[in-house]
PDB file of C-alpha atoms in Angstrom:
ATOM      1  CA  MET A  25     105.231 113.242 127.588  1.00 70.00           C
ATOM      2  CA  GLY A  26     103.179 111.164 130.011  1.00 74.00           C
ATOM      3  CA  TRP A  27     105.527 112.148 132.828  1.00 79.00           C
ATOM      4  CA  VAL A  28     105.296 115.828 131.869  1.00 84.00           C
ATOM      5  CA  SER A  29     101.515 115.563 131.839  1.00 82.00           C
ATOM      6  CA  MET A  30     101.459 114.004 135.306  1.00 84.00           C
ATOM      7  CA  LEU A  31     103.728 116.709 136.721  1.00 85.00           C
ATOM      8  CA  ALA A  32     101.465 119.329 135.173  1.00 84.00           C
ATOM      9  CA  VAL A  33      98.391 117.728 136.765  1.00 80.00           C
ATOM     10  CA  VAL A  34     100.050 117.665 140.187  1.00 82.00           C
ATOM     11  CA  ASN A  35     100.904 121.348 139.816  1.00 84.00           C
ATOM     12  CA  GLN A  36      97.401 122.142 138.496  1.00 78.00           C
ATOM     13  CA  MET A  37      98.735 123.325 135.132  1.00 81.00           C
ATOM     14  CA  LEU A  38      95.835 122.119 132.996  1.00 77.00           C
ATOM     15  CA  ASP A  39      96.924 123.619 129.682  1.00 77.00           C
ATOM     16  CA  LEU A  40     100.390 122.083 129.925  1.00 83.00           C
ATOM     17  CA  ALA A  41      98.879 118.713 130.840  1.00 82.00           C
ATOM     18  CA  LEU A  42      96.621 118.874 127.774  1.00 78.00           C
ATOM     19  CA  VAL A  43      99.418 119.847 125.406  1.00 80.00           C
ATOM     20  CA  ALA A  44     101.710 117.112 126.754  1.00 85.00           C
ATOM     21  CA  MET A  45      98.939 114.527 126.389  1.00 82.00           C
ATOM     22  CA  LEU A  46      98.187 115.545 122.796  1.00 79.00           C
ATOM     23  CA  VAL A  47     101.884 115.562 121.893  1.00 82.00           C
ATOM     24  CA  ALA A  48     102.033 112.020 123.286  1.00 83.00           C
ATOM     25  CA  VAL A  49      99.146 111.087 120.972  1.00 79.00           C
ATOM     26  CA  VAL A  50     101.027 112.517 117.974  1.00 76.00           C
ATOM     27  CA  LEU A  51     104.215 110.652 118.854  1.00 78.00           C
ATOM     28  CA  ASP A  52     102.321 107.419 119.476  1.00 76.00           C
ATOM     29  CA  GLY A  53     100.905 107.632 115.973  1.00 68.00           C
ATOM     30  CA  PHE A  54     104.377 107.388 114.474  1.00 69.00           C
ATOM     31  CA  ASP A  55     106.471 105.152 116.736  1.00 68.00           C
ATOM     32  CA  GLY A  56     105.204 101.843 115.358  1.00 63.00           C
ATOM     33  CA  PHE A  57     105.267 103.094 111.772  1.00 62.00           C
ATOM     34  CA  THR A  58     108.843 104.335 112.222  1.00 67.00           C
ATOM     35  CA  ALA A  59     109.940 101.009 113.724  1.00 61.00           C
ATOM     36  CA  ARG A  60     108.471  99.104 110.775  1.00 64.00           C
ATOM     37  CA  LEU A  61     109.975 101.546 108.291  1.00 65.00           C
ATOM     38  CA  LEU A  62     113.455 101.144 109.796  1.00 68.00           C
ATOM     39  CA  ASN A  63     112.961  97.407 110.353  1.00 68.00           C
ATOM     40  CA  VAL A  64     113.858  97.662 114.049  1.00 64.00           C
ATOM     41  CA  GLN A  65     110.821  95.896 115.502  1.00 68.00           C
ATOM     42  CA  SER A  66     111.404  93.671 118.522  1.00 70.00           C
ATOM     43  CA  GLU A  67     109.526  92.058 121.394  1.00 73.00           C
ATOM     44  CA  PHE A  68     111.305  94.402 123.806  1.00 73.00           C
ATOM     45  CA  GLY A  69     110.182  97.423 121.804  1.00 69.00           C
ATOM     46  CA  LYS A  70     106.580  96.214 121.811  1.00 74.00           C
ATOM     47  CA  MET A  71     106.555  95.755 125.595  1.00 79.00           C
ATOM     48  CA  PHE A  72     108.356  99.047 126.212  1.00 79.00           C
ATOM     49  CA  ASP A  73     105.860 100.866 124.006  1.00 80.00           C
ATOM     50  CA  SER A  74     102.989  99.265 125.910  1.00 83.00           C
ATOM     51  CA  LEU A  75     104.387 100.415 129.256  1.00 87.00           C
ATOM     52  CA  ALA A  76     104.911 103.927 127.893  1.00 86.00           C
ATOM     53  CA  ASP A  77     101.307 103.952 126.662  1.00 89.00           C
ATOM     54  CA  THR A  78     100.117 102.861 130.111  1.00 91.00           C
ATOM     55  CA  VAL A  79     101.796 105.903 131.636  1.00 91.00           C
ATOM     56  CA  ALA A  80     100.872 108.437 128.940  1.00 89.00           C
ATOM     57  CA  PHE A  81      97.316 107.285 128.211  1.00 92.00           C
ATOM     58  CA  GLY A  82      96.419 105.501 131.430  1.00 92.00           C
ATOM     59  CA  VAL A  83      98.083 106.936 134.520  1.00 93.00           C
ATOM     60  CA  ALA A  84      98.246 110.563 133.335  1.00 90.00           C
ATOM     61  CA  PRO A  85      94.552 110.798 132.301  1.00 92.00           C
ATOM     62  CA  ALA A  86      93.542 108.935 135.477  1.00 93.00           C
ATOM     63  CA  MET A  87      95.365 111.538 137.556  1.00 90.00           C
ATOM     64  CA  LEU A  88      93.637 114.278 135.588  1.00 89.00           C
ATOM     65  CA  ILE A  89      90.255 112.640 136.234  1.00 91.00           C
ATOM     66  CA  TRP A  90      91.006 112.246 139.948  1.00 90.00           C
ATOM     67  CA  GLN A  91      91.969 115.878 140.381  1.00 86.00           C
ATOM     68  CA  TRP A  92      89.077 117.144 138.259  1.00 85.00           C
ATOM     69  CA  GLN A  93      86.573 115.201 140.380  1.00 85.00           C
ATOM     70  CA  ASN A  94      87.776 116.868 143.605  1.00 81.00           C
ATOM     71  CA  ALA A  95      90.353 114.202 144.506  1.00 77.00           C
ATOM     72  CA  ASP A  96      87.991 112.265 146.801  1.00 86.00           C
ATOM     73  CA  LEU A  97      87.155 108.568 147.117  1.00 89.00           C
ATOM     74  CA  ASN A  98      84.589 108.626 144.322  1.00 90.00           C
ATOM     75  CA  ALA A  99      87.119 110.360 142.089  1.00 90.00           C
ATOM     76  CA  ALA A 100      89.695 107.700 142.912  1.00 92.00           C
ATOM     77  CA  LEU A 101      87.224 104.954 141.963  1.00 94.00           C
ATOM     78  CA  LEU A 102      86.374 106.671 138.687  1.00 93.00           C
ATOM     79  CA  ALA A 103      90.053 107.126 137.846  1.00 94.00           C
ATOM     80  CA  PHE A 104      90.734 103.474 138.707  1.00 96.00           C
ATOM     81  CA  ILE A 105      87.967 102.262 136.385  1.00 96.00           C
ATOM     82  CA  TYR A 106      89.483 104.263 133.543  1.00 96.00           C
ATOM     83  CA  LEU A 107      93.037 103.100 134.268  1.00 96.00           C
ATOM     84  CA  LEU A 108      91.942  99.462 134.539  1.00 96.00           C
ATOM     85  CA  ALA A 109      90.271  99.682 131.125  1.00 96.00           C
ATOM     86  CA  VAL A 110      93.482 101.069 129.604  1.00 95.00           C
ATOM     87  CA  VAL A 111      95.558  98.243 131.096  1.00 94.00           C
ATOM     88  CA  VAL A 112      93.085  95.606 129.864  1.00 94.00           C
ATOM     89  CA  ARG A 113      92.988  97.237 126.424  1.00 92.00           C
ATOM     90  CA  LEU A 114      96.783  97.251 126.072  1.00 91.00           C
ATOM     91  CA  ALA A 115      97.187  93.717 127.448  1.00 90.00           C
ATOM     92  CA  ARG A 116      94.616  92.398 124.984  1.00 88.00           C
ATOM     93  CA  TYR A 117      96.293  94.256 122.121  1.00 84.00           C
ATOM     94  CA  ASN A 118      99.658  92.663 122.937  1.00 83.00           C
ATOM     95  CA  ALA A 119      98.118  89.205 123.334  1.00 82.00           C
ATOM     96  CA  GLU A 120      96.406  89.210 119.956  1.00 77.00           C
ATOM     97  CA  PRO A 121      98.699  87.584 117.372  1.00 68.00           C
ATOM     98  CA  ARG A 122      97.030  89.114 114.322  1.00 60.00           C
ATOM     99  CA  ARG A 123      97.093  92.810 113.536  1.00 60.00           C
ATOM    100  CA  ASN A 124      94.208  94.263 111.576  1.00 62.00           C
ATOM    101  CA  ALA A 125      93.733  97.429 109.618  1.00 65.00           C
ATOM    102  CA  ALA A 126      91.297  98.437 112.356  1.00 74.00           C
ATOM    103  CA  PHE A 127      91.553  98.685 116.124  1.00 80.00           C
ATOM    104  CA  SER A 128      89.451  96.330 118.244  1.00 83.00           C
ATOM    105  CA  GLY A 129      87.979  98.689 120.800  1.00 86.00           C
ATOM    106  CA  LEU A 130      88.596 102.407 121.253  1.00 92.00           C
ATOM    107  CA  PRO A 131      92.378 103.077 121.201  1.00 91.00           C
ATOM    108  CA  CYS A 132      93.618 104.402 124.543  1.00 92.00           C
ATOM    109  CA  PRO A 133      95.303 107.472 122.945  1.00 90.00           C
ATOM    110  CA  ALA A 134      91.905 108.517 121.559  1.00 90.00           C
ATOM    111  CA  ALA A 135      90.277 107.926 124.948  1.00 93.00           C
ATOM    112  CA  ALA A 136      92.971 110.014 126.649  1.00 91.00           C
ATOM    113  CA  ALA A 137      92.448 112.807 124.128  1.00 88.00           C
ATOM    114  CA  ALA A 138      88.695 112.686 124.805  1.00 90.00           C
ATOM    115  CA  VAL A 139      89.277 112.925 128.562  1.00 90.00           C
ATOM    116  CA  ALA A 140      91.733 115.803 128.240  1.00 86.00           C
ATOM    117  CA  THR A 141      89.723 117.865 125.768  1.00 84.00           C
ATOM    118  CA  GLY A 142      86.447 117.179 127.556  1.00 86.00           C
ATOM    119  CA  ILE A 143      87.839 118.353 130.891  1.00 84.00           C
ATOM    120  CA  ALA A 144      89.417 121.388 129.240  1.00 80.00           C
ATOM    121  CA  TRP A 145      86.097 122.385 127.717  1.00 80.00           C
ATOM    122  CA  ALA A 146      84.241 121.747 130.979  1.00 80.00           C
ATOM    123  CA  GLU A 147      86.701 123.978 132.818  1.00 76.00           C
ATOM    124  CA  SER A 148      85.952 126.782 130.371  1.00 73.00           C
ATOM    125  CA  GLY A 149      82.417 126.989 131.763  1.00 70.00           C
ATOM    126  CA  ILE A 150      80.402 124.238 130.024  1.00 68.00           C
ATOM    127  CA  ALA A 151      78.366 123.041 133.009  1.00 65.00           C
ATOM    128  CA  ILE A 152      76.754 120.048 131.302  1.00 70.00           C
ATOM    129  CA  LEU A 153      80.147 118.419 130.761  1.00 69.00           C
ATOM    130  CA  SER A 154      80.957 118.714 134.443  1.00 69.00           C
ATOM    131  CA  VAL A 155      77.709 116.929 135.304  1.00 77.00           C
ATOM    132  CA  ALA A 156      77.934 114.274 132.576  1.00 84.00           C
ATOM    133  CA  GLY A 157      81.702 113.846 132.900  1.00 85.00           C
ATOM    134  CA  PRO A 158      81.746 110.769 135.174  1.00 89.00           C
ATOM    135  CA  VAL A 159      79.242 108.939 132.948  1.00 92.00           C
ATOM    136  CA  ALA A 160      81.260 109.831 129.847  1.00 92.00           C
ATOM    137  CA  ILE A 161      84.473 108.560 131.446  1.00 94.00           C
ATOM    138  CA  VAL A 162      82.862 105.216 132.310  1.00 95.00           C
ATOM    139  CA  ALA A 163      81.554 105.063 128.727  1.00 95.00           C
ATOM    140  CA  LEU A 164      85.079 105.631 127.389  1.00 95.00           C
ATOM    141  CA  ALA A 165      86.362 102.837 129.617  1.00 95.00           C
ATOM    142  CA  CYS A 166      83.693 100.495 128.261  1.00 95.00           C
ATOM    143  CA  LEU A 167      84.434 101.449 124.650  1.00 94.00           C
ATOM    144  CA  MET A 168      88.117 100.614 125.146  1.00 94.00           C
ATOM    145  CA  ILE A 169      87.366  97.019 126.119  1.00 94.00           C
ATOM    146  CA  THR A 170      84.633  96.380 123.562  1.00 91.00           C
ATOM    147  CA  ARG A 171      85.191  94.720 120.189  1.00 87.00           C
ATOM    148  CA  LEU A 172      83.937  97.721 118.245  1.00 88.00           C
ATOM    149  CA  ARG A 173      86.149  98.428 115.260  1.00 84.00           C
ATOM    150  CA  TYR A 174      87.915 101.770 114.921  1.00 83.00           C
ATOM    151  CA  ALA A 175      89.746 102.816 111.769  1.00 76.00           C
ATOM    152  CA  HIS A 176      93.546 102.714 111.917  1.00 72.00           C
ATOM    153  CA  PRO A 177      94.654 105.343 109.347  1.00 60.00           C
ATOM    154  CA  MET A 178      98.338 104.527 109.840  1.00 57.00           C
ATOM    155  CA  ARG A 179      97.709 101.059 108.392  1.00 56.00           C
ATOM    156  CA  GLN A 180      95.715 101.995 105.334  1.00 52.00           C
ATOM    157  CA  ARG A 181      97.329 101.033 102.043  1.00 49.00           C
ATOM    158  CA  TRP A 182      97.120 104.586 100.733  1.00 43.00           C
ATOM    159  CA  LEU A 183      99.401 107.335 101.957  1.00 45.00           C
ATOM    160  CA  MET A 184      96.479 109.751 102.254  1.00 45.00           C
ATOM    161  CA  GLY A 185      95.321 107.963 105.406  1.00 49.00           C
ATOM    162  CA  ARG A 186      98.627 108.700 107.116  1.00 53.00           C
ATOM    163  CA  LEU A 187      98.623 112.279 105.917  1.00 52.00           C
ATOM    164  CA  LEU A 188      95.053 112.712 107.129  1.00 54.00           C
ATOM    165  CA  ILE A 189      95.765 111.560 110.676  1.00 58.00           C
ATOM    166  CA  THR A 190      98.853 113.796 110.790  1.00 58.00           C
ATOM    167  CA  VAL A 191      96.880 116.841 109.672  1.00 58.00           C
ATOM    168  CA  VAL A 192      94.089 116.103 112.156  1.00 61.00           C
ATOM    169  CA  LEU A 193      96.508 115.752 115.075  1.00 62.00           C
ATOM    170  CA  LEU A 194      98.379 118.925 114.188  1.00 61.00           C
ATOM    171  CA  LEU A 195      95.084 120.746 113.736  1.00 62.00           C
ATOM    172  CA  SER A 196      94.072 119.543 117.191  1.00 62.00           C
ATOM    173  CA  LEU A 197      97.165 121.100 118.732  1.00 62.00           C
ATOM    174  CA  GLY A 198      96.530 124.304 116.825  1.00 62.00           C
ATOM    175  CA  LEU A 199      92.933 124.465 118.038  1.00 62.00           C
ATOM    176  CA  LEU A 200      94.113 124.012 121.612  1.00 60.00           C
ATOM    177  CA  PHE A 201      96.627 126.844 121.355  1.00 60.00           C
ATOM    178  CA  LEU A 202      93.973 129.078 119.824  1.00 54.00           C
ATOM    179  CA  GLY A 203      91.634 128.321 122.691  1.00 61.00           C
ATOM    180  CA  ALA A 204      89.068 126.492 120.568  1.00 64.00           C
ATOM    181  CA  ARG A 205      88.525 123.778 123.162  1.00 65.00           C
ATOM    182  CA  GLY A 206      84.983 123.063 122.057  1.00 70.00           C
ATOM    183  CA  ALA A 207      86.072 122.432 118.477  1.00 70.00           C
ATOM    184  CA  LEU A 208      88.889 120.197 119.673  1.00 74.00           C
ATOM    185  CA  PHE A 209      86.535 118.158 121.861  1.00 79.00           C
ATOM    186  CA  THR A 210      84.118 117.809 118.939  1.00 78.00           C
ATOM    187  CA  LEU A 211      86.925 116.610 116.690  1.00 78.00           C
ATOM    188  CA  VAL A 212      87.969 113.906 119.145  1.00 82.00           C
ATOM    189  CA  SER A 213      84.363 112.937 119.895  1.00 83.00           C
ATOM    190  CA  ALA A 214      83.730 112.318 116.200  1.00 81.00           C
ATOM    191  CA  TYR A 215      86.350 109.565 116.227  1.00 83.00           C
ATOM    192  CA  VAL A 216      85.067 108.143 119.527  1.00 87.00           C
ATOM    193  CA  LEU A 217      81.571 107.863 118.052  1.00 85.00           C
ATOM    194  CA  SER A 218      82.812 106.410 114.763  1.00 79.00           C
ATOM    195  CA  GLY A 219      83.054 102.937 116.269  1.00 81.00           C
ATOM    196  CA  LEU A 220      79.418 103.002 117.338  1.00 82.00           C
ATOM    197  CA  ILE A 221      78.365 104.372 113.966  1.00 77.00           C
ATOM    198  CA  GLY A 222      80.421 101.720 112.201  1.00 72.00           C
ATOM    199  CA  ALA A 223      78.713  98.996 114.236  1.00 77.00           C
ATOM    200  CA  CYS A 224      75.305 100.330 113.222  1.00 77.00           C
ATOM    201  CA  LEU A 225      76.228 100.964 109.596  1.00 69.00           C
ATOM    202  CA  PRO A 226      78.969  98.411 108.786  1.00 60.00           C
ATOM    203  CA  SER A 227      78.548  98.732 105.042  1.00 52.00           C
ATOM    204  CA  LEU A 228      79.821 102.310 105.158  1.00 49.00           C
ATOM    205  CA  PHE A 229      83.065 101.233 106.779  1.00 49.00           C
ATOM    206  CA  LYS A 230      83.698  97.995 104.909  1.00 53.00           C
ATOM    207  CA  GLN A 231      86.275  99.591 102.632  1.00 50.00           C
ATOM    208  CA  SER A 232      88.270 101.339 105.376  1.00 51.00           C
ATOM    209  CA  LEU A 233      88.269  98.433 107.837  1.00 49.00           C
ATOM    210  CA  ARG A 234      90.025  95.808 105.716  1.00 51.00           C
ATOM    211  CA  SER A 235      92.061  93.105 107.433  1.00 46.00           C
ATOM    212  CA  GLU A 236      95.825  93.408 107.206  1.00 42.00           C
ATOM    213  CA  SER A 237      95.911  90.325 105.004  1.00 41.00           C
ATOM    214  CA  ASP A 238      94.544  92.541 102.235  1.00 45.00           C
ATOM    215  CA  VAL A 239      97.082  95.298 102.880  1.00 40.00           C
ATOM    216  CA  ARG A 240     100.405  95.239 101.096  1.00 38.00           C
ATOM    217  CA  PRO A 241     103.406  94.997 103.452  1.00 36.00           C
TER     218      PRO A 241
END
């Protein structure tokens, strides 16, 4: 899906690029869970998944950013900052021996979804997003490499968490097809802001951000 998204960006097919990127987010939400369910986890699979994420959620969004910002030197620098943050985020994730029931830093699929939906909404005529876009992209890059905690629904002990993330992702695709780009951007932004809110109000998230040691295998 990352490759499809990049081809769509090169050919200036924004809607296809957005759909491909969101499909990649959906698939990414299930690959690790499926591997654990089938007991086919391996070091090779972990590294391969990381490289695939770099393409789908790093290179593809960076290309989208570069083209959106007029494909000049400043755009290239902005895209590089975003891509570098994704690479650092994924490298740190692979280097950490302990997996928690929460992400450390904004997950790169969520950042990619924010970039894609934000640009889509800006292109529909929302001028303020076009002006604030570069600042927002740098902010996303910073959030990816912070230690802010973001809920990981696929690792909650109750099945409802997995069902919830599935419904939200499918709803996101439906909103895109219906042209509700503003609603889709708002949906993604709510998750992006949840880490900041959780840092300010940790007591509200104590239950949902348990360590994996408390989660049944």
